[in-house]
Tab-separated table of C-alpha atoms in Angstrom:
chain	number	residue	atom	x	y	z
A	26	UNK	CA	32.829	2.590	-48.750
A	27	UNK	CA	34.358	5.809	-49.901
A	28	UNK	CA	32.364	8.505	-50.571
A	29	UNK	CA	33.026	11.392	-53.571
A	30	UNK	CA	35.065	13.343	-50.998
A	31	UNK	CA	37.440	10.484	-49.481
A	32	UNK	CA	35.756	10.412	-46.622
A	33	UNK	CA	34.413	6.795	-45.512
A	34	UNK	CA	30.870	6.842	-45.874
A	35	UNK	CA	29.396	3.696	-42.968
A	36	UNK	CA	26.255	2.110	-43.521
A	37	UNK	CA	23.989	1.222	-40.304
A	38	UNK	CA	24.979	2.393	-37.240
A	39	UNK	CA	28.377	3.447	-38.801
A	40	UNK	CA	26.745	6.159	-40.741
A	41	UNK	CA	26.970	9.025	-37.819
A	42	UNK	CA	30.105	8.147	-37.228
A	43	UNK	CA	31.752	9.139	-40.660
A	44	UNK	CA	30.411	12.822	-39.911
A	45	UNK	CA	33.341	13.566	-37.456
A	46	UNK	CA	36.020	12.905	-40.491
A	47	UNK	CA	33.567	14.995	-43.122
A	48	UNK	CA	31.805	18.637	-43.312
A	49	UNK	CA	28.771	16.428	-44.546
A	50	UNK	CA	25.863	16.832	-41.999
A	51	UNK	CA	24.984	13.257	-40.482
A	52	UNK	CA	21.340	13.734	-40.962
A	53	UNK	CA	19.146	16.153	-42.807
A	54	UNK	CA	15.644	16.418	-44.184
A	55	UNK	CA	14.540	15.843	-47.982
A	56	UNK	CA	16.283	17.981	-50.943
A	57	UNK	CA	13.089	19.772	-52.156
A	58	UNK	CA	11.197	20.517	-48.601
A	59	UNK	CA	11.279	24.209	-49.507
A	60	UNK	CA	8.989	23.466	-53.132
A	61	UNK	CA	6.278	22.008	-51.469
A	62	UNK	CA	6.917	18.546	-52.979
A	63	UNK	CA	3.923	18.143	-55.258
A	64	UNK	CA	4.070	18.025	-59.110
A	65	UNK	CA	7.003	19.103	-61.896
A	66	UNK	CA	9.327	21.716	-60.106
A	67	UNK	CA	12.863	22.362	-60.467
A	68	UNK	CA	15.184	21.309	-57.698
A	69	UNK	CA	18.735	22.908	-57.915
A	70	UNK	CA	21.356	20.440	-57.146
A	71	UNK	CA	22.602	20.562	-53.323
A	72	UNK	CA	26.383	21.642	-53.046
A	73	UNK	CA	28.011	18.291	-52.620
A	74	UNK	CA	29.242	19.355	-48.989
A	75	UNK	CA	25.214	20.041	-48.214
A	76	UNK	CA	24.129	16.570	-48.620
A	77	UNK	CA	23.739	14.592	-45.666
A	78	UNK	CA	25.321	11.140	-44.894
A	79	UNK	CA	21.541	9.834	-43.641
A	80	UNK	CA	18.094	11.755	-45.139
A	81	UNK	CA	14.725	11.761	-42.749
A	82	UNK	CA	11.662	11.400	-44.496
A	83	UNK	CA	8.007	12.118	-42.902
A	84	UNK	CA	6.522	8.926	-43.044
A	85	UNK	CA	10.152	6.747	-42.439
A	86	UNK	CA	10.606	5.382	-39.167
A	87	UNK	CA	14.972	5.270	-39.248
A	88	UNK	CA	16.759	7.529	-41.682
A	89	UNK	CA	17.977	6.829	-45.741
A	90	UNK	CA	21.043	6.490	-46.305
A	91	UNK	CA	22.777	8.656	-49.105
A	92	UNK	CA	24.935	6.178	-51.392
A	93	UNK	CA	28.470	7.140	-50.984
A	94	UNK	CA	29.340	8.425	-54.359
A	95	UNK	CA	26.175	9.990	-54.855
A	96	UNK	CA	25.370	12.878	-57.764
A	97	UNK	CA	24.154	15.857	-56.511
A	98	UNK	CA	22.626	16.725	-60.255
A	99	UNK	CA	19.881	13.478	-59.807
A	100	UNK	CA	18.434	15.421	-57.498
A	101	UNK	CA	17.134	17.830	-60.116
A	102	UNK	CA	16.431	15.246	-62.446
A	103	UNK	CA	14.189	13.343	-59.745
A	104	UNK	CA	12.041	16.104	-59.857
A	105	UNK	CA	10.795	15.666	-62.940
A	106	UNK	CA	8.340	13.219	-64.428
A	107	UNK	CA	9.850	10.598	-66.094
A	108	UNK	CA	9.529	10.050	-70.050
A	109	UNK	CA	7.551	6.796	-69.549
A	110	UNK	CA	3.948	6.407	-67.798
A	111	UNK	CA	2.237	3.467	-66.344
A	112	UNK	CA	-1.723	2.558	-67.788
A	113	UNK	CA	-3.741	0.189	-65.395
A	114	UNK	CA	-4.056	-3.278	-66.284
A	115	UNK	CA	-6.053	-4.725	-64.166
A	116	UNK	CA	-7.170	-4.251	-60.339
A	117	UNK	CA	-6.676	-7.301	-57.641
A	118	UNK	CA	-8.886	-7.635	-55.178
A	119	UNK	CA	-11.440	-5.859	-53.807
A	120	UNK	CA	-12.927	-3.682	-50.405
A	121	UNK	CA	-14.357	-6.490	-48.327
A	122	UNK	CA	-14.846	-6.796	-45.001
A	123	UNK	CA	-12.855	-3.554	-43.745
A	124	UNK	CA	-12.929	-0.520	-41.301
A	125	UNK	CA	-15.215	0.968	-42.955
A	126	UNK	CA	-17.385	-1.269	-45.065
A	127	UNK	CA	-19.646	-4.017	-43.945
A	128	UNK	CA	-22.700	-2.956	-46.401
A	129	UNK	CA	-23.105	-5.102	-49.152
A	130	UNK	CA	-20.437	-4.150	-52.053
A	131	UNK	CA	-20.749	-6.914	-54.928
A	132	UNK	CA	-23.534	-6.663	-56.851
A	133	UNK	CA	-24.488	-8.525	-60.482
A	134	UNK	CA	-25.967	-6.401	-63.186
A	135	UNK	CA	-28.627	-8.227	-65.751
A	136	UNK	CA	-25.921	-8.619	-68.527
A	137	UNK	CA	-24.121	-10.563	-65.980
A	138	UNK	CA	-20.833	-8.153	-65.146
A	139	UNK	CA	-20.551	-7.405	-61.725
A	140	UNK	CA	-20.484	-4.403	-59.830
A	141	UNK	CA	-17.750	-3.714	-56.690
A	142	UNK	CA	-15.223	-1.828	-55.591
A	143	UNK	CA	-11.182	-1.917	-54.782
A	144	UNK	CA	-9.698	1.077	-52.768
A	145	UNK	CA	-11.458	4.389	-54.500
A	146	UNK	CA	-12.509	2.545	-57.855
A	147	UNK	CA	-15.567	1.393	-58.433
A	148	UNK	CA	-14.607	-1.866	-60.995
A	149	UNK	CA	-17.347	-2.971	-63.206
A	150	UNK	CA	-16.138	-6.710	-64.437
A	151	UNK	CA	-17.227	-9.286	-67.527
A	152	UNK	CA	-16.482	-12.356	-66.351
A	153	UNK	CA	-16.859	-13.804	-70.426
A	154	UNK	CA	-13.876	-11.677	-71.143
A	155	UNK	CA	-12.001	-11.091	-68.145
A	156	UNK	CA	-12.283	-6.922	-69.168
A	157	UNK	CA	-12.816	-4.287	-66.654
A	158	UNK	CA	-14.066	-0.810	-66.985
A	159	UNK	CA	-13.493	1.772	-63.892
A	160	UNK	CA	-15.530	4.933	-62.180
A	161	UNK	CA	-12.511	6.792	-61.034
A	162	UNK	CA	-14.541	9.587	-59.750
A	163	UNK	CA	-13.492	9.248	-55.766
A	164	UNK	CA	-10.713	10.922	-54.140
A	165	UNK	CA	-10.508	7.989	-51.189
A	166	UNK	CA	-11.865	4.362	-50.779
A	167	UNK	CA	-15.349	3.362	-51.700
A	168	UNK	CA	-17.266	2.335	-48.310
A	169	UNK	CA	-20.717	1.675	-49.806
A	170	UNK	CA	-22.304	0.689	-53.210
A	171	UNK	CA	-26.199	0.475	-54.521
A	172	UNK	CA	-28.018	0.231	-57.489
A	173	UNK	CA	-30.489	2.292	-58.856
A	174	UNK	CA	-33.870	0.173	-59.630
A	175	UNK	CA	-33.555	0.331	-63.239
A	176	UNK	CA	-29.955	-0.675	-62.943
A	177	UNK	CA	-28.612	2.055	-65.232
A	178	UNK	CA	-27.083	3.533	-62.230
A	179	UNK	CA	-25.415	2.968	-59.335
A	180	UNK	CA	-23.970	5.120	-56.568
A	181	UNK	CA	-20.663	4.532	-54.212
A	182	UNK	CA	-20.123	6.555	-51.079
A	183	UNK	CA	-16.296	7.218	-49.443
A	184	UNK	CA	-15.191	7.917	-46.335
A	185	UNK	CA	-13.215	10.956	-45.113
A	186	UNK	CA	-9.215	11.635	-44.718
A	187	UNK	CA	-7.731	14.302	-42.624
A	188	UNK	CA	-4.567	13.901	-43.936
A	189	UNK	CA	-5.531	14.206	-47.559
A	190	UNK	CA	-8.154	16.690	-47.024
A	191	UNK	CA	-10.807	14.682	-48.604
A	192	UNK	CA	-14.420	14.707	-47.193
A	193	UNK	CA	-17.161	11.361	-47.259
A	194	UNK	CA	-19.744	12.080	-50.125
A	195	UNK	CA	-22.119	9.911	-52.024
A	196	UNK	CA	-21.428	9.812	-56.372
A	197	UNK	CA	-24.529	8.483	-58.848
A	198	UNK	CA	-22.592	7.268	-61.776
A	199	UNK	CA	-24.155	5.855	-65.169
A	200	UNK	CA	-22.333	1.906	-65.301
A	201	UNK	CA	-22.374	2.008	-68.804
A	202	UNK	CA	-20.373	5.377	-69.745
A	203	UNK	CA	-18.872	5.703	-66.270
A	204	UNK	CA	-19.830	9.295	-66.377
A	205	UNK	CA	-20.831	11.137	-62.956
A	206	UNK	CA	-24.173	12.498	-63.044
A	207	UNK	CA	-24.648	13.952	-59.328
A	208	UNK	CA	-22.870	14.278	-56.158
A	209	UNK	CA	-24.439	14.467	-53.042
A	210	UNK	CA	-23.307	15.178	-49.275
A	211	UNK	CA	-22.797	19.040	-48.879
A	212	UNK	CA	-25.305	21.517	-47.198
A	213	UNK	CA	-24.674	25.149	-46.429
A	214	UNK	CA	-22.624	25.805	-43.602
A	215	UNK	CA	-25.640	27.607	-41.697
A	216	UNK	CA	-26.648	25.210	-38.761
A	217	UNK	CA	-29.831	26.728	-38.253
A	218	UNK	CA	-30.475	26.690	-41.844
A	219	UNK	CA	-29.359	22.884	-42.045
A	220	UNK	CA	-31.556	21.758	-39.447
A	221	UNK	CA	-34.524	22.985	-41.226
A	222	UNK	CA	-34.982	19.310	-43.336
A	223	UNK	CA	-34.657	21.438	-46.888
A	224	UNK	CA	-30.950	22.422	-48.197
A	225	UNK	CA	-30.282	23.186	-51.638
A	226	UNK	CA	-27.042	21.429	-52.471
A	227	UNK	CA	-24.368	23.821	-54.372
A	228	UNK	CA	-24.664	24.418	-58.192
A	229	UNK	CA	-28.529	22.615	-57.930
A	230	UNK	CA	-30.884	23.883	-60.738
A	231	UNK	CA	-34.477	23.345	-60.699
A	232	UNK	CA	-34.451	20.065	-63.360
A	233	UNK	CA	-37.410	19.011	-65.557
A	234	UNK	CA	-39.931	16.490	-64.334
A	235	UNK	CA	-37.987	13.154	-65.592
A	236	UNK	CA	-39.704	9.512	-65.411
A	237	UNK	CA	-37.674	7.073	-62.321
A	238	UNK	CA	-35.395	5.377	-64.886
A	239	UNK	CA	-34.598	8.326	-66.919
A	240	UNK	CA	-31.300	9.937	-66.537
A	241	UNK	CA	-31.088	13.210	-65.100
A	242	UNK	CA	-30.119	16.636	-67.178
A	243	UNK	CA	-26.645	16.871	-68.584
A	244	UNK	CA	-26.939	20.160	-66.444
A	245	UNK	CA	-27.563	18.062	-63.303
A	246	UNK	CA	-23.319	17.483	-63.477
A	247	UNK	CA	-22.304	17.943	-60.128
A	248	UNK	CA	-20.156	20.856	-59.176
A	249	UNK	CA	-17.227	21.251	-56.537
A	250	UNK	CA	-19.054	22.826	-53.328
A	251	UNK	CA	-18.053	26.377	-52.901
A	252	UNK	CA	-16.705	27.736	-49.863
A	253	UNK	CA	-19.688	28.498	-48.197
A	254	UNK	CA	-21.125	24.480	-48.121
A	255	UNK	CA	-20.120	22.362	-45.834
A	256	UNK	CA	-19.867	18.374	-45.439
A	257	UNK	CA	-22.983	16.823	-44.494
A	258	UNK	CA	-21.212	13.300	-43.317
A	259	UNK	CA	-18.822	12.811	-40.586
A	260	UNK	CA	-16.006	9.685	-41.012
A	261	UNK	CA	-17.625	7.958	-43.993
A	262	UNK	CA	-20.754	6.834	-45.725
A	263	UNK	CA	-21.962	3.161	-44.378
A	264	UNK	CA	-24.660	2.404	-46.347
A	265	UNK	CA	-27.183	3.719	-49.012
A	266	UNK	CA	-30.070	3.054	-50.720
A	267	UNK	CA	-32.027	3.892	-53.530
A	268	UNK	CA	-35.884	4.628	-53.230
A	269	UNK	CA	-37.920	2.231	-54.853
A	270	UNK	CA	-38.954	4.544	-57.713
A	271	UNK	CA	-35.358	5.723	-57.807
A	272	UNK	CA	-35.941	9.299	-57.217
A	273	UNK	CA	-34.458	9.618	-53.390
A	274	UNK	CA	-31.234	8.613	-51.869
A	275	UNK	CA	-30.732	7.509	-48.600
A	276	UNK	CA	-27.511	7.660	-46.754
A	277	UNK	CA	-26.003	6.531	-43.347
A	278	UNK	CA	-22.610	8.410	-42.236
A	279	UNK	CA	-20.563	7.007	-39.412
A	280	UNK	CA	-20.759	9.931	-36.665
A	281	UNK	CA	-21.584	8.906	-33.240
A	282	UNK	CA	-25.602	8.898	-34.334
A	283	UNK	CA	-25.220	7.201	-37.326
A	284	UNK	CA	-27.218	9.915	-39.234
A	285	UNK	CA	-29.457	9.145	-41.938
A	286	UNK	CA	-29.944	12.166	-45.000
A	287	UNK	CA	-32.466	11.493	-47.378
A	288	UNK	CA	-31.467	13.480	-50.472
A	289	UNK	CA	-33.236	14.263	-54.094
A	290	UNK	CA	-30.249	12.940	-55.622
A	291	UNK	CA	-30.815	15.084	-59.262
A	292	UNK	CA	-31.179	18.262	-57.382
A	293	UNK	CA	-28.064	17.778	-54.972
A	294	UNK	CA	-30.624	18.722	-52.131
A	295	UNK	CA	-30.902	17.463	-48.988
A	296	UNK	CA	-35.110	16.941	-47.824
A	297	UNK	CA	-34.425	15.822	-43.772
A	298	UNK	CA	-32.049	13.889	-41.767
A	299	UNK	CA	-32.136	11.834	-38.356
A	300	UNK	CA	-29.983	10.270	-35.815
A	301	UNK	CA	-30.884	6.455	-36.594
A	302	UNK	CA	-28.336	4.731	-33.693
A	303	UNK	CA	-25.750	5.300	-31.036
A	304	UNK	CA	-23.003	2.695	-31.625
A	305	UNK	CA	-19.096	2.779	-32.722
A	306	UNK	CA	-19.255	3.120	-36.053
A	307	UNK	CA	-20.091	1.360	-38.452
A	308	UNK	CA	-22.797	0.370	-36.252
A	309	UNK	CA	-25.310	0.178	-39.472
A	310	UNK	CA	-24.563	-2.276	-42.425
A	311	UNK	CA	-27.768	-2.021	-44.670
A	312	UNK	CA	-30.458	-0.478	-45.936
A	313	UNK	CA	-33.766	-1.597	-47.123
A	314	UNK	CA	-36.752	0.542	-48.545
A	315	UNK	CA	-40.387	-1.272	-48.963
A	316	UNK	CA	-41.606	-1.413	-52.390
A	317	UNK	CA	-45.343	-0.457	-53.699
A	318	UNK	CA	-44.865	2.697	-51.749
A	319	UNK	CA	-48.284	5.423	-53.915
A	320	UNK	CA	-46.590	8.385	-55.755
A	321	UNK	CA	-46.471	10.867	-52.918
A	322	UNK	CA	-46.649	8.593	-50.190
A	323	UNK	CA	-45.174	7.126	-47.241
A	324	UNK	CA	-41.948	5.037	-47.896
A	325	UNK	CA	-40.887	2.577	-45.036
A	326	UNK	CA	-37.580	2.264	-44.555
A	327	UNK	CA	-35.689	-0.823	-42.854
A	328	UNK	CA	-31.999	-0.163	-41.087
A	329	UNK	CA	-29.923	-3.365	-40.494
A	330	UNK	CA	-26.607	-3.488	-38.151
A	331	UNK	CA	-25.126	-3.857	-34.491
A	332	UNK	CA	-28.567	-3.388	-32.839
A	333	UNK	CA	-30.535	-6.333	-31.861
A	334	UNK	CA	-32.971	-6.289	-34.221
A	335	UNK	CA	-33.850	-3.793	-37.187
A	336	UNK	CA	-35.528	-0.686	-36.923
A	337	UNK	CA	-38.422	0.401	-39.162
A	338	UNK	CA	-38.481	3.505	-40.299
A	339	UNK	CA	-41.289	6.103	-42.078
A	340	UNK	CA	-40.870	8.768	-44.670
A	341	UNK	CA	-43.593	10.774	-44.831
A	342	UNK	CA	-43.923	13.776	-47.628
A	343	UNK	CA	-44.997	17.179	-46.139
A	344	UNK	CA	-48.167	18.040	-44.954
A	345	UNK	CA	-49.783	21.102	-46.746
A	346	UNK	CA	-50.595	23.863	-44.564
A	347	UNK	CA	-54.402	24.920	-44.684
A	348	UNK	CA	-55.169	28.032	-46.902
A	349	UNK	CA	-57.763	30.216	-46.434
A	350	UNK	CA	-59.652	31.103	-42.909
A	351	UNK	CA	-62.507	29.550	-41.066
């Protein structure tokens, strides 16, 4: 082919070769790699002896070939968003069996839609008419899914991305409106302070004694962490539960203990954590509390996954310290 300049532009291994008959560089990176490549910039056009015969990307394994007669002015124009959009439809599929998700995931709700998951959305679906509605409140794929008791609620925890920055956290959504009510997984980045059992997550305000099915306080919202807050979960979340009144959250993340953070869910706040195993993640696949536990007492816990058999677990509130002298 002949490119804009004469000059015989090959394709496949010939495309190096047409460099030695034109000031055209064989190979060179992306047009904008100087803008930062995110969002609507402007992108001057390349002189048309800049552009390269073959373009590297990142993430491409063997170089992109330029066309031969090429535009330079596209390249501007390719920077901008386009004058049509794209609405979701409907979602295929869903997270099954993966990487990071062998906890349960599919769950029917008493009108008879059902509750799961497909990459970061959480997908509620009527199967009388085929219509789904969507909590898009993740930044990376849902890894575990519960219900609150009252089934109101329900809450979806993600796992973690280095390359997009994003951290594993646990969301309690309303299924009806879609709207997020709390997000848990952050303590402050004190150790010492951490280790303690008690952690006030960021933006938590003291909220107003509420019944278990009650939603919390508009003002219970949760708030980006600041800077000072760190992530509680390593990798991803395996598996949560609700209490059986509703009021705590448990949660498993991935690290090499498998650690297990009970949280007060409207408050953001983290009340103790434990290693609960030492296995290659996801080494725990389920949770189970005991029902019938006595306001203010003892909840038994039951964790299901690689081990042999399930381990029992107690959650006891704390003991008062004695006033007064004897």
């Amino acid at each position: 082919a002949q490119g804009a300049d004469g000059a015989s532009v090959g394709v496949g291994s010939g495309a190096p070769d047409a460099a030695a008959a034109t000031s055209r560089p064989a190979f060179g990176p992306p047009f904008d790699r100087e803008t930062g490549r995110k969002g609507r910039r402007h992108v001057a056009p390349p002189d048309r002896d800049s552009v390269p015969l073959t373009i590297r990307y990142r993430f491409s394994q063997s170089g992109v070939h330029v066309p031969p007669h090429f535009d330079p002015r596209l390249v501007t124009r390719s920077a901008l968003p386009p004058d049509m959009s794209v609405r979701r439809e409907f979602v295929y599929g869903y997270n099954g069996l993966g990487r990071h998700n062998r906890a349960p995931n599919v769950f029917a709700l008493a009108d008879g839609r059902v509750l799961y998951c497909a990459a970061a959305l959480a997908i509620v679906y009527d199967p009388g008419t085929s219509e789904q509605t969507f909590f898009e409140g993740h930044d990376d794929d849902i890894t575990c899914v519960a219900l609150h008791p009252a089934g109101r609620l329900a809450v979806t925890g993600q796992c973690a991305s280095a390359l997009a920055g994003t951290a594993p956290w646990l969301a309690v959504w309303d299924v009806e409106s879609k709207q997020e009510l709390s997000r848990v997984g952050w303590v402050p980045d004190d150790r010492e302070a951490s280790t303690l059992g008690r952690a006030h997550a960021p933006g938590a305000t003291p909220a107003p004694q509420l019944p278990p099915t009650a939603l919390p306080a508009a003002h219970a919202t949760a708030v980006p962490p600041p800077a000072a807050y760190r992530a509680f979960y390593q990798r991803s979340v395996c598996a949560v539960a609700f209490s059986a009144e509703g009021s705590l959250l448990i949660g498993v993340g991935t690290d090499d203990q498998h650690t297990i953070g009970v949280w007060n869910w409207r408050r953001r706040e983290l009340l103790v954590s434990a290693p609960s195993l030492t296995a290659r993640p996801p080494g725990i696949h389920q949770l189970a509390l005991a029902p019938g536990a006595p306001p203010g007492g003892s909840l038994t816990l039951v964790s299901v996954g690689l081990a042999a058999q399930p381990k029992f677990w107690t959650l006891s509130p704390p003991q008062k310290q004695p006033t007064g002298t004897q």
